[in-house]
Structures are given as structure tokens and as C-alpha cells.
Coordinates of C-alpha atoms in Angstrom, one line a residue:
Chain A
X1 CA 95.3 99.6 49.1
X2 CA 98.4 100.7 51.1
X3 CA 101.2 102.2 49.1
X4 CA 103.7 99.8 50.7
X5 CA 101.8 96.8 49.5
X6 CA 101.7 98.3 45.9
X7 CA 105.5 98.7 46.0
X8 CA 105.8 95.1 47.2
X9 CA 103.7 93.9 44.3
X10 CA 105.6 95.9 41.7
X11 CA 108.9 94.5 43.2
X12 CA 107.6 90.9 43.0
X13 CA 106.5 91.5 39.4
X14 CA 109.9 93.0 38.5
X15 CA 111.6 90.0 40.1
X16 CA 109.4 87.6 38.1
X17 CA 110.2 89.5 34.9
X18 CA 114.0 88.9 35.2
X19 CA 113.7 85.2 35.7
X20 CA 114.4 84.4 32.0
X21 CA 117.6 86.5 32.2
X22 CA 119.0 84.9 35.4
X23 CA 117.1 81.6 35.6
X24 CA 117.8 78.2 34.1
X25 CA 115.7 76.9 31.1
X26 CA 113.9 74.5 33.3
X27 CA 112.9 77.3 35.6
X28 CA 111.6 79.4 32.7
X29 CA 109.5 76.5 31.4
X30 CA 108.1 75.9 34.9
X31 CA 107.5 79.6 35.1
X32 CA 105.5 79.7 31.8
X33 CA 103.1 76.9 32.9
X34 CA 102.7 78.4 36.4
X35 CA 102.0 81.9 35.1
X36 CA 99.5 80.5 32.6
X37 CA 97.8 78.5 35.4
X38 CA 97.6 81.7 37.4
X39 CA 95.9 83.4 34.5
X40 CA 93.4 80.5 34.2
X41 CA 92.7 80.5 37.9
X42 CA 92.2 84.3 37.9
X43 CA 89.9 84.1 34.9
X44 CA 87.8 81.4 36.6
X45 CA 87.7 83.7 39.6
X46 CA 85.7 86.3 37.7
X47 CA 82.8 84.0 36.9
X48 CA 83.2 81.4 39.7
X49 CA 84.6 83.5 42.6
X50 CA 83.0 86.9 42.1
X51 CA 79.8 86.0 40.4
X52 CA 79.3 82.6 42.1
X53 CA 78.7 80.6 39.0
X54 CA 80.9 77.4 39.1
X55 CA 81.8 77.2 35.4
X56 CA 83.1 74.0 33.9
X57 CA 83.0 75.6 30.5
X58 CA 86.3 77.5 31.0
X59 CA 88.2 74.6 29.5
X60 CA 86.0 75.2 26.4
X61 CA 87.2 78.8 26.2
X62 CA 90.8 77.5 26.7
X63 CA 90.4 75.0 23.9
X64 CA 88.9 77.6 21.5
X65 CA 91.9 79.9 22.3
X66 CA 94.2 76.9 21.5
X67 CA 92.4 76.1 18.2
X68 CA 91.8 79.7 17.1
X69 CA 95.5 80.4 17.4
X70 CA 96.6 77.0 15.9
X71 CA 94.3 77.1 12.9
X72 CA 95.2 80.7 12.1
X73 CA 98.9 79.9 12.3
X74 CA 99.1 76.4 10.8
X75 CA 96.4 76.7 8.1
X76 CA 96.5 80.3 7.2
X77 CA 100.1 81.2 8.1
X78 CA 99.0 84.2 10.0
X79 CA 101.3 85.8 12.6
X80 CA 101.0 84.7 16.3
X81 CA 99.4 87.9 17.4
X82 CA 96.6 87.6 14.9
X83 CA 96.1 84.0 16.0
X84 CA 95.6 85.1 19.6
X85 CA 93.0 87.6 18.5
X86 CA 91.2 84.9 16.5
X87 CA 91.2 82.6 19.5
X88 CA 90.0 85.3 21.8
X89 CA 87.1 86.3 19.5
X90 CA 86.1 82.7 19.0
X91 CA 86.0 82.1 22.8
X92 CA 84.2 85.4 23.6
X93 CA 81.6 84.6 20.9
X94 CA 81.1 81.2 22.4
X95 CA 80.8 82.7 25.9
X96 CA 78.2 85.1 24.6
X97 CA 76.1 82.4 22.8
X98 CA 76.4 79.9 25.6
X99 CA 76.1 82.4 28.4
X100 CA 72.7 83.7 27.5
X101 CA 70.8 80.4 27.8
X102 CA 73.1 78.6 30.3
X103 CA 73.5 81.4 32.8
X104 CA 69.8 81.0 33.6
X105 CA 70.7 77.8 35.5
X106 CA 72.1 78.0 39.0
X107 CA 74.5 76.1 41.2
X108 CA 75.1 72.5 40.3
X109 CA 72.8 72.7 37.3
X110 CA 75.0 75.4 35.8
X111 CA 78.1 73.3 36.5
X112 CA 76.6 70.2 34.8
X113 CA 75.5 72.1 31.7
X114 CA 78.9 73.7 31.2
X115 CA 80.6 70.4 31.9
X116 CA 78.6 68.8 29.1
X117 CA 79.7 71.5 26.8
X118 CA 83.4 70.7 27.2
X119 CA 82.8 67.0 26.4
X120 CA 80.8 68.0 23.4
X121 CA 83.4 70.4 22.1
X122 CA 86.2 67.7 22.0
X123 CA 83.9 65.6 19.9
X124 CA 83.0 68.5 17.6
X125 CA 86.7 69.4 17.0
X126 CA 87.6 65.8 16.3
X127 CA 85.4 66.0 13.3
X128 CA 86.4 69.4 11.9
X129 CA 88.7 69.0 8.9
X130 CA 90.4 72.4 9.2
X131 CA 91.2 71.7 12.8
X132 CA 93.1 68.6 11.8
X133 CA 90.2 66.3 13.0
X134 CA 91.4 63.9 15.7
X135 CA 95.0 64.0 14.6
X136 CA 95.5 67.6 15.6
X137 CA 97.7 70.4 14.2
X138 CA 101.4 71.2 14.3
X139 CA 102.4 74.9 14.7
X140 CA 105.6 76.4 13.5
X141 CA 108.4 75.9 16.0
X142 CA 110.0 78.8 17.8
X143 CA 112.7 78.6 20.3
X144 CA 111.8 81.7 22.3
X145 CA 111.0 80.6 25.8
X146 CA 111.9 84.0 27.2
X147 CA 109.3 85.6 24.9
X148 CA 106.6 83.1 26.0
X149 CA 107.5 83.7 29.6
X150 CA 107.3 87.5 29.4
X151 CA 104.0 87.2 27.4
X152 CA 102.5 85.0 30.1
X153 CA 103.6 87.4 32.8
X154 CA 102.2 90.4 30.9
X155 CA 98.9 88.5 30.5
X156 CA 98.8 87.7 34.2
X157 CA 99.4 91.4 35.1
X158 CA 96.7 92.5 32.8
X159 CA 94.3 89.9 34.2
X160 CA 95.1 90.9 37.8
X161 CA 94.6 94.5 37.0
X162 CA 91.3 93.7 35.4
X163 CA 90.1 91.8 38.5
X164 CA 91.4 94.6 40.7
X165 CA 89.2 97.0 38.6
X166 CA 86.3 94.6 38.9
X167 CA 86.7 94.4 42.7
X168 CA 86.4 98.2 42.9
X169 CA 83.8 98.9 40.3
X170 CA 80.0 99.1 40.2
X171 CA 80.2 96.2 37.8
X172 CA 82.0 94.1 40.5
X173 CA 79.6 95.1 43.2
X174 CA 76.8 93.9 40.9
X175 CA 78.6 90.5 40.4
X176 CA 79.1 90.1 44.2
X177 CA 75.4 91.0 44.7
X178 CA 74.4 88.3 42.1
X179 CA 76.5 85.8 44.0
X180 CA 75.0 86.7 47.3
X181 CA 71.3 86.9 46.2
X182 CA 70.4 87.1 42.6
X183 CA 66.7 88.1 43.2
X184 CA 67.8 90.9 45.6
X185 CA 70.3 92.1 43.0
X186 CA 67.7 92.3 40.4
X187 CA 65.3 94.2 42.7
X188 CA 68.2 96.7 43.2
X189 CA 68.2 97.5 39.5
X190 CA 71.2 95.3 38.6
X191 CA 70.8 94.0 35.0
X192 CA 71.7 90.4 36.1
X193 CA 71.7 88.8 32.6
X194 CA 74.0 91.5 31.2
X195 CA 76.4 91.3 34.2
X196 CA 76.6 87.5 34.3
X197 CA 77.2 87.4 30.5
X198 CA 79.9 90.1 30.7
X199 CA 81.6 88.2 33.5
X200 CA 81.6 85.0 31.4
X201 CA 82.9 86.9 28.3
X202 CA 85.7 88.5 30.3
X203 CA 86.6 85.1 31.8
X204 CA 86.7 83.7 28.3
X205 CA 88.9 86.5 27.0
X206 CA 91.8 85.8 29.4
X207 CA 91.4 82.0 29.4
X208 CA 91.5 81.9 25.6
X209 CA 94.7 84.0 25.3
X210 CA 96.4 81.7 27.9
X211 CA 95.3 78.8 25.6
X212 CA 96.7 80.5 22.6
X213 CA 100.1 81.2 24.2
X214 CA 100.3 77.6 25.5
X215 CA 99.5 76.2 22.0
X216 CA 102.3 78.1 20.3
X217 CA 104.6 77.2 23.2
X218 CA 104.1 73.4 22.9
X219 CA 103.6 73.7 19.1
X220 CA 101.1 70.8 19.0
X221 CA 97.4 70.7 19.6
X222 CA 94.8 67.9 19.6
X223 CA 91.2 67.8 20.8
X224 CA 91.7 65.7 23.9
X225 CA 94.3 68.0 25.4
X226 CA 92.7 71.2 24.2
X227 CA 89.3 70.5 25.7
X228 CA 90.5 68.7 28.8
X229 CA 88.0 69.1 31.7
X230 CA 90.6 68.2 34.3
X231 CA 92.2 71.5 33.4
X232 CA 89.0 73.2 34.5
X233 CA 89.2 71.2 37.8
X234 CA 92.7 72.6 38.4
X235 CA 91.4 76.2 37.8
X236 CA 88.7 75.6 40.5
X237 CA 91.2 74.0 42.9
X238 CA 93.7 76.8 42.6
X239 CA 91.1 79.5 42.9
X240 CA 89.4 77.9 46.0
X241 CA 92.8 77.2 47.5
X242 CA 93.9 80.8 47.1
X243 CA 90.6 82.5 47.9
X244 CA 87.7 82.9 45.5
X245 CA 86.3 86.4 45.1
X246 CA 89.6 88.0 46.1
X247 CA 92.1 89.9 43.9
X248 CA 95.3 88.0 44.6
X249 CA 94.1 84.8 46.1
X250 CA 93.8 82.8 42.9
X251 CA 97.3 83.9 41.8
X252 CA 98.8 82.9 45.1
X253 CA 96.9 79.6 45.0
X254 CA 98.2 78.8 41.5
X255 CA 101.8 79.7 42.5
X256 CA 101.7 77.7 45.7
X257 CA 100.0 74.6 44.3
X258 CA 102.3 74.5 41.2
X259 CA 105.4 74.8 43.4
X260 CA 104.1 72.1 45.8
X261 CA 103.3 69.7 42.9
X262 CA 106.7 70.3 41.3
X263 CA 108.5 69.7 44.6
X264 CA 106.6 66.5 45.3
X265 CA 107.2 65.3 41.8
X266 CA 110.9 65.8 42.2
X267 CA 111.0 64.2 45.6
X268 CA 108.9 61.1 45.2
X269 CA 107.5 61.0 41.6
X270 CA 105.3 57.9 42.2
X271 CA 103.3 59.2 45.1
X272 CA 103.3 62.9 44.1
X273 CA 99.6 62.9 42.9
X274 CA 98.5 61.2 46.1
X275 CA 100.4 63.6 48.3
X276 CA 99.0 66.5 46.3
X277 CA 95.5 65.3 47.1
X278 CA 96.4 65.2 50.8
X279 CA 97.7 68.8 50.6
X280 CA 94.4 69.9 49.1
X281 CA 92.2 68.1 51.7
X282 CA 94.2 69.5 54.6
X283 CA 94.1 73.0 53.0
X284 CA 90.3 72.9 52.6
X285 CA 89.8 71.9 56.2
X286 CA 92.1 74.5 57.7
X287 CA 91.3 77.3 55.4
X288 CA 87.9 76.7 53.8
X289 CA 87.9 80.1 52.2
X290 CA 91.4 80.1 50.9
X291 CA 94.8 81.6 51.7
X292 CA 93.5 85.1 51.4
X293 CA 90.9 84.5 54.2
X294 CA 93.5 82.6 56.2
X295 CA 95.9 85.6 56.2
X296 CA 93.1 88.0 57.3
X297 CA 91.8 85.5 59.9
X298 CA 95.2 84.8 61.5
X299 CA 95.9 88.5 61.8
X300 CA 92.5 89.0 63.4
X301 CA 92.2 86.1 65.8
X302 CA 95.5 84.2 65.7
X303 CA 95.6 80.5 66.1
X304 CA 92.0 80.3 67.1
X305 CA 91.0 80.9 63.5
X306 CA 92.5 77.4 62.6
X307 CA 90.9 75.8 65.6
X308 CA 87.5 77.3 64.7
X309 CA 87.7 75.8 61.2
X310 CA 88.6 72.4 62.7
X311 CA 85.7 72.5 65.1
X312 CA 83.3 73.3 62.2
X313 CA 84.1 69.9 60.7
X314 CA 83.8 68.2 64.2
X315 CA 87.2 66.5 63.7
Chain B
X1 CA 42.1 116.0 48.0
X2 CA 44.9 115.8 45.4
X3 CA 42.6 116.2 42.5
X4 CA 44.7 119.0 40.8
X5 CA 48.0 117.4 41.3
X6 CA 49.3 115.2 38.5
X7 CA 49.5 111.6 39.8
X8 CA 52.9 110.0 40.4
X9 CA 51.7 106.5 39.5
X10 CA 48.5 106.0 37.5
X11 CA 47.3 102.5 36.9
X12 CA 44.1 101.9 34.9
X13 CA 42.4 98.7 33.8
X14 CA 45.6 96.7 34.4
X15 CA 45.5 93.0 33.6
X16 CA 48.4 90.7 34.3
X17 CA 49.6 87.3 35.5
X18 CA 52.1 84.6 35.2
X19 CA 52.3 83.2 31.7
X20 CA 48.8 82.0 30.7
X21 CA 47.5 82.4 34.3
X22 CA 45.7 85.7 34.8
X23 CA 45.9 87.1 38.3
X24 CA 45.0 90.8 38.0
X25 CA 41.7 91.9 36.5
X26 CA 41.2 95.5 35.6
X27 CA 43.1 97.1 38.5
X28 CA 42.7 100.9 38.8
X29 CA 45.0 102.7 41.3
X30 CA 46.5 106.1 41.7
X31 CA 49.3 107.4 43.9
X32 CA 50.0 111.1 44.2
X33 CA 53.3 112.7 45.2
X34 CA 54.0 112.6 48.9
X35 CA 51.2 110.2 49.7
X36 CA 51.2 107.0 51.7
X37 CA 48.8 104.6 50.0
X38 CA 48.0 101.2 51.5
X39 CA 47.0 98.1 49.5
X40 CA 45.4 95.5 51.7
X41 CA 44.0 92.1 51.1
X42 CA 44.3 88.5 52.0
X43 CA 46.9 86.0 51.0
X44 CA 46.7 85.3 47.3
X45 CA 44.6 88.4 46.5
X46 CA 47.2 89.5 44.0
X47 CA 49.0 92.2 45.9
X48 CA 52.6 91.0 45.3
X49 CA 51.6 90.3 41.7
X50 CA 50.6 93.9 41.3
X51 CA 54.0 95.0 42.6
X52 CA 55.7 92.7 40.2
X53 CA 53.7 94.1 37.3
X54 CA 54.7 97.6 38.3
X55 CA 58.3 96.6 38.6
X56 CA 57.9 95.0 35.1
X57 CA 59.0 91.5 36.2
X58 CA 55.8 89.9 34.8
X59 CA 53.7 90.6 31.7
X60 CA 50.8 93.0 32.0
X61 CA 48.4 94.9 29.8
X62 CA 46.4 98.0 30.3
X63 CA 47.5 101.5 31.4
X64 CA 50.4 102.1 33.8
X65 CA 52.1 105.5 33.9
X66 CA 54.8 106.8 36.2
X67 CA 55.1 110.6 36.2
X68 CA 53.4 110.6 32.8
X69 CA 55.7 108.0 31.3
X70 CA 54.4 104.7 30.1
X71 CA 55.9 101.9 32.3
X72 CA 54.8 98.9 30.2
X73 CA 57.6 98.9 27.6
X74 CA 60.4 99.3 30.3
X75 CA 62.7 96.6 31.7
X76 CA 63.0 96.1 35.5
X77 CA 66.3 98.0 35.5
X78 CA 64.8 100.9 33.7
X79 CA 61.9 101.1 36.2
X80 CA 64.5 101.1 39.0
X81 CA 66.4 103.9 37.2
X82 CA 63.2 106.0 37.1
X83 CA 63.5 105.8 40.9
X84 CA 60.5 103.6 41.5
X85 CA 62.1 101.3 44.0
X86 CA 60.8 98.2 45.7
X87 CA 61.5 96.8 49.2
X88 CA 60.8 93.1 48.4
X89 CA 58.9 90.7 50.6
X90 CA 61.1 88.9 53.0
X91 CA 63.6 91.8 52.8
X92 CA 66.1 89.9 50.6
X93 CA 69.2 91.5 52.1
X94 CA 72.7 90.4 51.1
X95 CA 73.2 88.4 54.3
X96 CA 77.0 88.0 54.0
X97 CA 77.6 91.6 53.2
X98 CA 77.8 94.4 55.8
X99 CA 75.0 96.9 56.3
X100 CA 77.1 99.6 54.6
X101 CA 77.7 97.3 51.6
X102 CA 74.0 96.6 51.4
X103 CA 73.2 100.3 51.3
X104 CA 75.9 100.8 48.7
X105 CA 74.1 98.3 46.5
X106 CA 71.0 100.5 46.7
X107 CA 73.0 103.2 45.1
X108 CA 74.5 101.0 42.4
X109 CA 72.9 102.9 39.5
X110 CA 74.2 106.2 40.7
X111 CA 77.6 107.6 39.8
X112 CA 78.0 110.8 41.8
X113 CA 80.0 109.9 44.8
X114 CA 79.3 113.2 46.7
X115 CA 75.6 112.6 46.2
X116 CA 75.9 109.1 47.4
X117 CA 77.7 110.3 50.5
X118 CA 74.8 112.7 51.1
X119 CA 72.4 109.9 50.8
X120 CA 74.4 107.9 53.4
X121 CA 74.1 110.9 55.8
X122 CA 70.4 111.2 55.2
X123 CA 69.7 107.5 55.7
X124 CA 71.9 107.1 58.8
X125 CA 70.2 110.2 60.2
X126 CA 66.8 108.6 59.7
X127 CA 67.9 105.3 61.0
X128 CA 70.7 105.9 63.6
X129 CA 70.6 102.2 64.6
X130 CA 72.0 101.3 61.2
X131 CA 74.9 103.7 61.6
X132 CA 75.9 101.9 64.7
X133 CA 75.8 98.6 62.9
X134 CA 77.3 99.7 59.6
X135 CA 80.2 97.2 59.8
X136 CA 78.0 94.3 60.9
X137 CA 76.9 91.5 58.5
X138 CA 73.3 92.2 57.5
X139 CA 72.4 88.5 58.0
X140 CA 73.3 88.6 61.7
X141 CA 70.9 91.4 62.7
X142 CA 67.4 91.0 64.2
X143 CA 64.3 90.9 61.9
X144 CA 63.4 94.5 62.7
X145 CA 66.9 95.8 62.0
X146 CA 67.0 93.8 58.8
X147 CA 63.8 95.4 57.7
X148 CA 65.3 98.8 58.5
X149 CA 68.3 97.9 56.4
X150 CA 66.1 96.8 53.5
X151 CA 64.2 100.2 53.6
X152 CA 67.5 102.1 54.0
X153 CA 68.9 100.2 51.0
X154 CA 65.9 101.2 48.9
X155 CA 66.3 104.8 50.1
X156 CA 69.8 104.9 48.8
X157 CA 68.4 104.8 45.3
X158 CA 66.7 108.1 46.0
X159 CA 63.2 106.8 45.3
X160 CA 60.4 109.0 44.2
X161 CA 58.0 106.1 45.0
X162 CA 58.9 103.5 47.6
X163 CA 57.0 100.3 47.3
X164 CA 57.1 98.1 50.4
X165 CA 55.9 94.5 50.4
X166 CA 54.7 93.0 53.7
X167 CA 56.9 95.2 55.9
X168 CA 55.3 93.9 59.1
X169 CA 55.8 90.2 58.3
X170 CA 57.2 88.3 61.3
X171 CA 57.9 91.5 63.3
X172 CA 56.8 92.3 66.8
X173 CA 54.1 95.0 67.0
X174 CA 56.4 97.5 68.8
X175 CA 58.9 97.2 66.0
X176 CA 56.2 97.6 63.4
X177 CA 55.2 100.9 65.1
X178 CA 58.7 102.1 65.0
X179 CA 59.0 101.4 61.3
X180 CA 55.7 103.1 60.6
X181 CA 56.9 106.2 62.4
X182 CA 60.0 106.1 60.1
X183 CA 57.8 105.8 57.0
X184 CA 55.9 108.9 58.2
X185 CA 59.2 110.8 58.4
X186 CA 60.3 109.6 55.0
X187 CA 57.0 110.7 53.4
X188 CA 57.4 114.2 54.8
X189 CA 60.6 114.4 52.8
X190 CA 58.5 114.0 49.6
X191 CA 58.9 110.3 49.0
X192 CA 55.6 108.7 48.1
X193 CA 55.0 105.3 49.7
X194 CA 53.0 102.4 48.5
X195 CA 52.5 100.1 51.4
X196 CA 51.3 96.5 50.6
X197 CA 50.2 94.8 53.8
X198 CA 48.2 92.0 55.3
X199 CA 48.3 93.9 58.6
X200 CA 45.4 96.2 58.0
X201 CA 45.7 97.9 61.4
X202 CA 49.3 98.8 60.7
X203 CA 48.7 99.9 57.2
X204 CA 45.7 102.2 57.9
X205 CA 47.4 103.8 60.9
X206 CA 49.8 105.8 58.6
X207 CA 48.2 105.7 55.2
X208 CA 46.3 108.6 53.7
X209 CA 44.2 106.4 51.4
X210 CA 43.8 102.7 50.9
X211 CA 42.7 100.1 48.4
X212 CA 41.2 96.7 49.3
X213 CA 42.0 93.9 46.9
X214 CA 40.3 90.5 46.5
X215 CA 41.0 87.8 43.9
X216 CA 42.9 90.2 41.7
X217 CA 40.3 93.0 41.7
X218 CA 40.1 96.3 43.6
X219 CA 36.9 95.9 45.6
X220 CA 37.0 99.0 47.7
X221 CA 38.8 102.3 48.0
X222 CA 38.7 105.4 50.1
X223 CA 40.6 107.4 52.7
X224 CA 42.2 105.3 55.4
X225 CA 39.7 106.7 57.9
X226 CA 36.7 105.7 55.8
X227 CA 38.1 102.2 55.2
X228 CA 38.9 101.5 58.8
X229 CA 35.4 102.6 59.7
X230 CA 33.7 100.6 56.9
X231 CA 31.7 97.7 58.2
X232 CA 32.6 95.2 55.6
X233 CA 36.3 96.0 55.8
X234 CA 36.1 95.7 59.6
X235 CA 34.3 92.4 59.3
X236 CA 36.7 90.9 56.8
X237 CA 40.1 92.2 57.9
X238 CA 39.9 93.8 61.3
X239 CA 38.3 90.9 63.1
X240 CA 35.4 92.9 64.2
X241 CA 31.8 91.5 64.3
X242 CA 29.7 92.9 61.5
X243 CA 27.5 95.7 63.0
X244 CA 29.4 95.8 66.2

């Protein structure tokens, strides 16, 4: 990576870090949810983008992070940090237990199996007494939006650094090889089972911490919102929009889509969801491999990159 | 001729198959260091199954030693780490990755960057065409170039024994000849080669010794010279009339 680009990234991060000092409360709250979405998209990128396994189980890891933190804090009066660790351990164990059998499935079969899991989990937690059954749990109230914001930003930085390491490491090469051709990867001595499971566990780690932060931030959890599979869909959309299998694509995707949605909601609240859908359809046609590929393509071939993508769909 | 040398790969009375279905029956086979050994046989004779058994992808029983070490308890990754490397049938390149990235995958178990750089020089020296195409996507190359890339990728693992499954499949004879010449060069740099082929002409033109396999059994063995002159082999595989 060029040093100028690194300086730019550090500057952007510093700029983001001072938002709670200079920004309005609304801006900080919008910032928290955007940063957490970026973490979720980036985590999904590890298993979905790099490894090529379209996981719909990430909303389960999110929910376990939510409940791990909530139960620790509301039922055992443990500090927030301990809660986050509990949630993360729960989610990583779940990724390990589920990954070993389910990661044998490929493509749409893997997607369906993991989707089933998130539906099942909501039902399970509705019947667990210590998790507040279907009523949910209330966490102690804190008025510290600045803290939540900086925590989310810190988590995002950690997550991006982790993905950057993956993209450079032998581990990451193995994941990409699995995505491109799993049999070939195996014949090149890649321990595919271990690599896939590791990818899922890493994805679960960051996803669950984001869940834990969000739980304490909104101070209320219930099964339906903790194990919401539409949240998983948003992770996929943001990653694909930004560029799956790239280091910064999912973050940019999450930032851009969150901003677009917020602007549309302010402008015409009734048709916002509709217009949001249109934005995504147009984006997928013009840049099927995300913003990251668009940036590289425009630099390489200019406007003909866009025309080429249109022609591909025979529009 | 290699009676005194310890064998690199020694297989004795090996049985194996897929689950409850046995495919291999008491296979005996030996490969010495620096040798090219050909395994020929018709479709369904069990040649690829034998390779899978050696790579520890399927269950097997009997004796199988690589450089004196028992292979049976090892996992596929451990076999690869012993530098017993396969070039799979159908090449199985990473089509959307560049030639160079494919080669790097071959070196994915190795940590020493300087040694990997040396391997790159060695492989590009052997196959200069790949050096020209290093930035090209592997999937966009011709069949012959893809086969070269698959061999090069395996060489990046610094194999002691290179096992090549159906190298000639779907390639023009002139390309096959080029690849065979390359194998001969590789062998001279002390890499043993196990060539599994349906193209008996091609296999015996570079091999030192050969084995003929039928329905999961080794039915004949000898030097490549002996086998290509053997009447039953000629009749069955070389398309010659018996007694001609």
C-alpha cells in the first residue's frame, strides 16, 4: 500500500474520532449505527467475501453477542467489558460447533442451512428463562453516546486491520483459494476444514462484539430484534455494494448505503425504502463487483467499464 | 537397476476404495528417487483411485511408505507437507487468479520468502512461457499453458515426488511432447515423477519403468522398453495387432 494512502486513512480515522466532540447528538447516534454496520459488513466479508461462503448465520452470531452481553449485565450485574467477552465466547463457540458440520455444504445449500439456524435461534431464546423468554431483557441505562461511538470506531479499526492482515497472509491466500476452487485448494495442501472454520469464528468474533455494543447502547433486547435475519441481508448488501473480498469495500459500502438511506428518509420518508431498492438495483447493474472494483475499473478503462457492465446484462 | 537405493515410495498389498466399495486389490508399486514411473490402464482401472489413496483422501489398508515413513496415518495436508505433491486431473487451476498467484498457492505451506523467490526463478526458468504470462488470469490461457501452470504450481511446493494425473488429456500431441520434454528436465533435477496416463505412447516415451493396471490390480510391470515391446500390452493399449 502506498504511504500517501495510509496517511489518508489515518486522517479519515482521526476525523471520525472527533465527531463526538464537534458533532450533534443526532450525528453521533447515526455514527454509532453506521460504524456498527460497517463492522457487520466487514465481518461478513471474511466468510462471505474472502472464503465465498454466503453465510446467513451471522445474524445468529450478532444475536448471541447481544444476549451474552445482556444476560451478563442484567442478570449477573457484571461489567460491560465482561459482558462483551461472554457474548464473543458464546458466538465463537457457536461458530465452531455449527461450522464443522455446516461448512461441508456449498453455495445455496450453505445459505439455506445457516438461514434456518437464525430462525431456530429466535425460537430457542424465546423459551430461555434467563434470557427473559419472549419479553426480553432491560440493561442498565448509561448516557454515554460518545463512549459507544469511540468503542464502535475502535472495533471497526480492529476489524479492518484484521481483514488487512488476512488479505496479506497465507491464511487469506488459503481462503481465496477455497473460494476459487475448494478441491484445488485441498490438493495444494490447504487444510480447508480448518481454514473455513477459522474464517467463520473470526467473523463471529467481530459480529458478536458489535451486537454487544448495540445491546448496551439501546438498553433493551428481545429475541425478534436480536436474531433478525434482515440484518444479515443488510450485511450482504453492504458488502456486495462495496466490494466483497476487498479490504475497504465493505466499510465504504456500509458508509455510503447508510448515508443514502438516511438522506432518503429525511427527504421523502414514505418512499425511502422504495428508492433505496432502486439505488441497489442500479448499483448492482453498473458495478456488479462493488465500489472497489468500480474505482479500479474506471482508472483502467474509463467510462467503457460502465458500458461493458451494461452490455453484459443486454439492457 | 535401483536395487540398492532405498525406495522413495513403496506400496505393498494396498487395498482401498470409496466407503464400502473396494477399488484397489493388493497393489504393489515402488518408485525410486529420480525415476519417472508410468502407471497406465484403461478408464476405470483404478489409477486415479490409487493417487487418491496415496494423497490420503480415501481410506486404504496395507503398506504405504514414503521415504521410510508410513503414509497411512497422515492427513492430506501432512502428505503435501512431506513434499509428495499431486497435479490433479483436469488441472484444477484457480481460473480467476493470475498465473503468479496460482504459483504462490503451490508455495502456501512454505514460509521462507527467499526460498520461494528462488523457486519462482527455477520454475520460470523451466517454463519461460509462464514468465511471460505471469500477470494473466490462469483461466484465460490455452489448455497446454494451463497444464504447464498446474505443473509449475506443484513444483512451487518443492516436491520430492510429483504425481501427475492424465497430463495429456485434451492436449494436442505436439503440446504433450513439449510437456514430456519438460518432465525429463525436471527429473534430472532429482524430482521423481509418477505419471498416470491413458496415453501409453506418451507415458512410455519418457518413463524408466511402468506398471499396467486393470480392474484395480497391477497386471504387468517392467521397464518402459519391455512393456512397449510386450505383445499383450501392445494389443491392449497401443492399438497393434497381436503378433504383428
